[in-house]
Amino acid sequence: MTQHKALVIGAGIGGLTAAAALRRAGLDVEIYERASELRAAGSGLSVMSNAITALAEAGLDLGLEHRGTPLTSYHVRTTRGRLIREFPFPDIIRKVGAPSVLITRSALQQALREAADGIPLTLGAAAEDFTTDTSTGRVRVRFADGREATGDVLVGADGFHSAVRRRLVGPEESQDSGYVVWLGLTPFSHPRFTPGSVTHYWGSGRRFGLVDMGGGLLYWWGTKNMPAERSHDWRGGKAEVAAAFAGWAGEVRQAIEVTPEDAILAVPSRDRPFLERWGRGPVTLLGDAAHPMLTSLGQGCGMAIEDAAVLARHLRGATDVPRALRAYEDERRERTRVMVAASRAISDFEQSENPVRRPVRDAYFRFLPRRRLVGTLEGGLTFPRPAAPATRTEEQPHAS
């Protein structure tokens, strides 16, 4: 059997995971990244249990528990620190059988680079166009500097501004969330935090999160409602961030205070209308290129990792590449559709500054039956397995 070659466009979390998983599935892989160097933003993220399970299915043991810290508690509080609800993530994690890991983006990227070690990686390669040879089924990618690459599979894992997606579906408008997200990563400790703790604080049109990354390192994020034209090009300073959370719990204010101004990042929060068709012929999409979502569920990287595992499973030993890619897309479509919609719904609910809706929000989560809460959370933390094909049982003759 001829070994298929996969061209992976993008060396972010989704691209690196896909490249490593596809190599383990028996494909020859090349990675192309538009940036001139690989640098992870100074922020953190959660690799939830579903993503850990997906990595295991793909045969990738990244040892993330030793590079980050397992999630041990999850609390939601008011702006002053009063408890609204403790979410039963530890119980669900035990039931699912895979940890959820809090880790810096740079540590996760390093783990994935090690998993993809030996796979050719070309930096400064901005994909612009691709064409498919109808006689051979192979795909040729053209880059901005004039170079070209040819393969049997093209995986667009090139993020929110995916060139591969743009070539597939044309220009698109993004959907703004109505707020900016500030991110910080800094040495910090506080008596309220145990290792692996996650604490969210809900205000009016503002939210804040404190995530203990282990080793005395804190990741925090904050949101504030503002018009899209400002959030997409925010140029404020640390003073504006501090003012947004004046009067909040002491640990929130202290986290901002100890973070150097140049270590605070600002990113717009946005997604796109859900895309029903992710590819054609030997081309497909993965991660944010296929289904960008808001950050409310903390599952952006998890969905990209799940995509990579499912893609590798469908391409392993495949003789009909387009058919395998469409099967991958069909398996992933509903799972990602639900997560994208849930991320936006929760974002709108949590970010509300309506004086009537806000106390309703808090009361809803405070009194939501535990069984219902567990059921909702467990669905997100469980990596869906394909249904086993039905087996036909031959009827046995009756005894005479």
PDB file of N, CA, C and O in Angstrom, residues 216-244:
ATOM      1  N   GLY A 216       3.381  27.698  42.238  1.00  0.00           N
ATOM      2  CA  GLY A 216       3.294  29.121  42.531  1.00  0.00           C
ATOM      3  C   GLY A 216       2.995  29.990  41.328  1.00  0.00           C
ATOM      4  O   GLY A 216       3.178  31.212  41.380  1.00  0.00           O
ATOM      5  N   LEU A 217       2.516  29.390  40.233  1.00  0.00           N
ATOM      6  CA  LEU A 217       2.217  30.138  39.020  1.00  0.00           C
ATOM      7  C   LEU A 217       0.709  30.275  38.873  1.00  0.00           C
ATOM      8  O   LEU A 217      -0.033  29.306  39.026  1.00  0.00           O
ATOM      9  N   LEU A 218       0.267  31.485  38.573  1.00  0.00           N
ATOM     10  CA  LEU A 218      -1.153  31.778  38.429  1.00  0.00           C
ATOM     11  C   LEU A 218      -1.463  32.233  37.007  1.00  0.00           C
ATOM     12  O   LEU A 218      -0.749  33.056  36.435  1.00  0.00           O
ATOM     13  N   TYR A 219      -2.535  31.680  36.449  1.00  0.00           N
ATOM     14  CA  TYR A 219      -3.075  32.175  35.185  1.00  0.00           C
ATOM     15  C   TYR A 219      -4.393  32.866  35.503  1.00  0.00           C
ATOM     16  O   TYR A 219      -5.226  32.328  36.235  1.00  0.00           O
ATOM     17  N   TRP A 220      -4.577  34.068  34.984  1.00  0.00           N
ATOM     18  CA  TRP A 220      -5.842  34.758  35.199  1.00  0.00           C
ATOM     19  C   TRP A 220      -6.372  35.333  33.900  1.00  0.00           C
ATOM     20  O   TRP A 220      -5.629  35.569  32.957  1.00  0.00           O
ATOM     21  N   TRP A 221      -7.674  35.515  33.868  1.00  0.00           N
ATOM     22  CA  TRP A 221      -8.320  36.142  32.730  1.00  0.00           C
ATOM     23  C   TRP A 221      -9.450  37.028  33.240  1.00  0.00           C
ATOM     24  O   TRP A 221     -10.043  36.782  34.288  1.00  0.00           O
ATOM     25  N   GLY A 222      -9.724  38.086  32.502  1.00  0.00           N
ATOM     26  CA  GLY A 222     -10.822  38.978  32.852  1.00  0.00           C
ATOM     27  C   GLY A 222     -11.548  39.420  31.592  1.00  0.00           C
ATOM     28  O   GLY A 222     -10.945  39.478  30.511  1.00  0.00           O
ATOM     29  N   THR A 223     -12.826  39.709  31.709  1.00  0.00           N
ATOM     30  CA  THR A 223     -13.603  40.174  30.564  1.00  0.00           C
ATOM     31  C   THR A 223     -14.312  41.478  30.911  1.00  0.00           C
ATOM     32  O   THR A 223     -14.622  41.745  32.081  1.00  0.00           O
ATOM     33  N   LYS A 224     -14.579  42.256  29.876  1.00  0.00           N
ATOM     34  CA  LYS A 224     -15.347  43.493  30.063  1.00  0.00           C
ATOM     35  C   LYS A 224     -16.098  43.788  28.773  1.00  0.00           C
ATOM     36  O   LYS A 224     -15.513  43.772  27.691  1.00  0.00           O
ATOM     37  N   ASN A 225     -17.389  44.057  28.909  1.00  0.00           N
ATOM     38  CA  ASN A 225     -18.192  44.392  27.739  1.00  0.00           C
ATOM     39  C   ASN A 225     -17.700  45.695  27.115  1.00  0.00           C
ATOM     40  O   ASN A 225     -17.431  46.675  27.816  1.00  0.00           O
ATOM     41  N   MET A 226     -17.586  45.690  25.798  1.00  0.00           N
ATOM     42  CA  MET A 226     -17.225  46.898  25.062  1.00  0.00           C
ATOM     43  C   MET A 226     -17.510  46.677  23.591  1.00  0.00           C
ATOM     44  O   MET A 226     -17.613  45.528  23.136  1.00  0.00           O
ATOM     45  N   PRO A 227     -17.641  47.753  22.818  1.00  0.00           N
ATOM     46  CA  PRO A 227     -17.926  47.614  21.385  1.00  0.00           C
ATOM     47  C   PRO A 227     -16.820  46.859  20.658  1.00  0.00           C
ATOM     48  O   PRO A 227     -15.643  46.923  21.036  1.00  0.00           O
ATOM     49  N   ALA A 228     -17.206  46.176  19.588  1.00  0.00           N
ATOM     50  CA  ALA A 228     -16.250  45.361  18.836  1.00  0.00           C
ATOM     51  C   ALA A 228     -15.092  46.182  18.290  1.00  0.00           C
ATOM     52  O   ALA A 228     -13.938  45.728  18.309  1.00  0.00           O
ATOM     53  N   GLU A 229     -15.370  47.401  17.826  1.00  0.00           N
ATOM     54  CA  GLU A 229     -14.286  48.195  17.231  1.00  0.00           C
ATOM     55  C   GLU A 229     -13.206  48.512  18.255  1.00  0.00           C
ATOM     56  O   GLU A 229     -12.033  48.706  17.896  1.00  0.00           O
ATOM     57  N   ARG A 230     -13.556  48.519  19.539  1.00  0.00           N
ATOM     58  CA  ARG A 230     -12.543  48.765  20.563  1.00  0.00           C
ATOM     59  C   ARG A 230     -11.909  47.468  21.039  1.00  0.00           C
ATOM     60  O   ARG A 230     -10.690  47.389  21.220  1.00  0.00           O
ATOM     61  N   SER A 231     -12.707  46.431  21.254  1.00  0.00           N
ATOM     62  CA  SER A 231     -12.148  45.176  21.759  1.00  0.00           C
ATOM     63  C   SER A 231     -11.205  44.528  20.758  1.00  0.00           C
ATOM     64  O   SER A 231     -10.256  43.855  21.143  1.00  0.00           O
ATOM     65  N   HIS A 232     -11.436  44.741  19.463  1.00  0.00           N
ATOM     66  CA  HIS A 232     -10.583  44.136  18.439  1.00  0.00           C
ATOM     67  C   HIS A 232      -9.247  44.852  18.307  1.00  0.00           C
ATOM     68  O   HIS A 232      -8.329  44.331  17.672  1.00  0.00           O
ATOM     69  N   ASP A 233      -9.164  46.056  18.875  1.00  0.00           N
ATOM     70  CA  ASP A 233      -7.915  46.809  18.788  1.00  0.00           C
ATOM     71  C   ASP A 233      -7.677  47.538  20.111  1.00  0.00           C
ATOM     72  O   ASP A 233      -7.372  48.723  20.132  1.00  0.00           O
ATOM     73  N   TRP A 234      -7.820  46.787  21.212  1.00  0.00           N
ATOM     74  CA  TRP A 234      -7.682  47.403  22.527  1.00  0.00           C
ATOM     75  C   TRP A 234      -6.255  47.855  22.762  1.00  0.00           C
ATOM     76  O   TRP A 234      -5.307  47.095  22.600  1.00  0.00           O
ATOM     77  N   ARG A 235      -6.103  49.095  23.148  1.00  0.00           N
ATOM     78  CA  ARG A 235      -4.768  49.665  23.383  1.00  0.00           C
ATOM     79  C   ARG A 235      -4.670  50.317  24.755  1.00  0.00           C
ATOM     80  O   ARG A 235      -3.850  51.197  24.980  1.00  0.00           O
ATOM     81  N   GLY A 236      -5.530  49.900  25.660  1.00  0.00           N
ATOM     82  CA  GLY A 236      -5.478  50.446  27.006  1.00  0.00           C
ATOM     83  C   GLY A 236      -4.289  49.906  27.781  1.00  0.00           C
ATOM     84  O   GLY A 236      -3.428  49.209  27.242  1.00  0.00           O
ATOM     85  N   GLY A 237      -4.246  50.197  29.054  1.00  0.00           N
ATOM     86  CA  GLY A 237      -3.134  49.741  29.889  1.00  0.00           C
ATOM     87  C   GLY A 237      -3.625  49.027  31.127  1.00  0.00           C
ATOM     88  O   GLY A 237      -4.829  48.788  31.320  1.00  0.00           O
ATOM     89  N   LYS A 238      -2.690  48.686  31.977  1.00  0.00           N
ATOM     90  CA  LYS A 238      -2.999  47.955  33.198  1.00  0.00           C
ATOM     91  C   LYS A 238      -3.959  48.734  34.089  1.00  0.00           C
ATOM     92  O   LYS A 238      -4.814  48.133  34.767  1.00  0.00           O
ATOM     93  N   ALA A 239      -3.882  50.046  34.061  1.00  0.00           N
ATOM     94  CA  ALA A 239      -4.767  50.861  34.901  1.00  0.00           C
ATOM     95  C   ALA A 239      -6.231  50.636  34.536  1.00  0.00           C
ATOM     96  O   ALA A 239      -7.105  50.600  35.409  1.00  0.00           O
ATOM     97  N   GLU A 240      -6.513  50.476  33.251  1.00  0.00           N
ATOM     98  CA  GLU A 240      -7.898  50.230  32.837  1.00  0.00           C
ATOM     99  C   GLU A 240      -8.373  48.863  33.304  1.00  0.00           C
ATOM    100  O   GLU A 240      -9.527  48.700  33.719  1.00  0.00           O
ATOM    101  N   VAL A 241      -7.483  47.881  33.246  1.00  0.00           N
ATOM    102  CA  VAL A 241      -7.844  46.547  33.714  1.00  0.00           C
ATOM    103  C   VAL A 241      -8.131  46.587  35.216  1.00  0.00           C
ATOM    104  O   VAL A 241      -9.142  46.045  35.688  1.00  0.00           O
ATOM    105  N   ALA A 242      -7.264  47.246  35.960  1.00  0.00           N
ATOM    106  CA  ALA A 242      -7.448  47.342  37.409  1.00  0.00           C
ATOM    107  C   ALA A 242      -8.743  48.077  37.743  1.00  0.00           C
ATOM    108  O   ALA A 242      -9.480  47.676  38.661  1.00  0.00           O
ATOM    109  N   ALA A 243      -9.031  49.143  37.006  1.00  0.00           N
ATOM    110  CA  ALA A 243     -10.252  49.908  37.267  1.00  0.00           C
ATOM    111  C   ALA A 243     -11.500  49.077  37.004  1.00  0.00           C
ATOM    112  O   ALA A 243     -12.521  49.231  37.677  1.00  0.00           O
ATOM    113  N   ALA A 244     -11.423  48.181  36.015  1.00  0.00           N
ATOM    114  CA  ALA A 244     -12.580  47.342  35.681  1.00  0.00           C
ATOM    115  C   ALA A 244     -12.957  46.423  36.827  1.00  0.00           C
ATOM    116  O   ALA A 244     -14.124  46.014  36.943  1.00  0.00           O
TER     117      ALA A 244
END
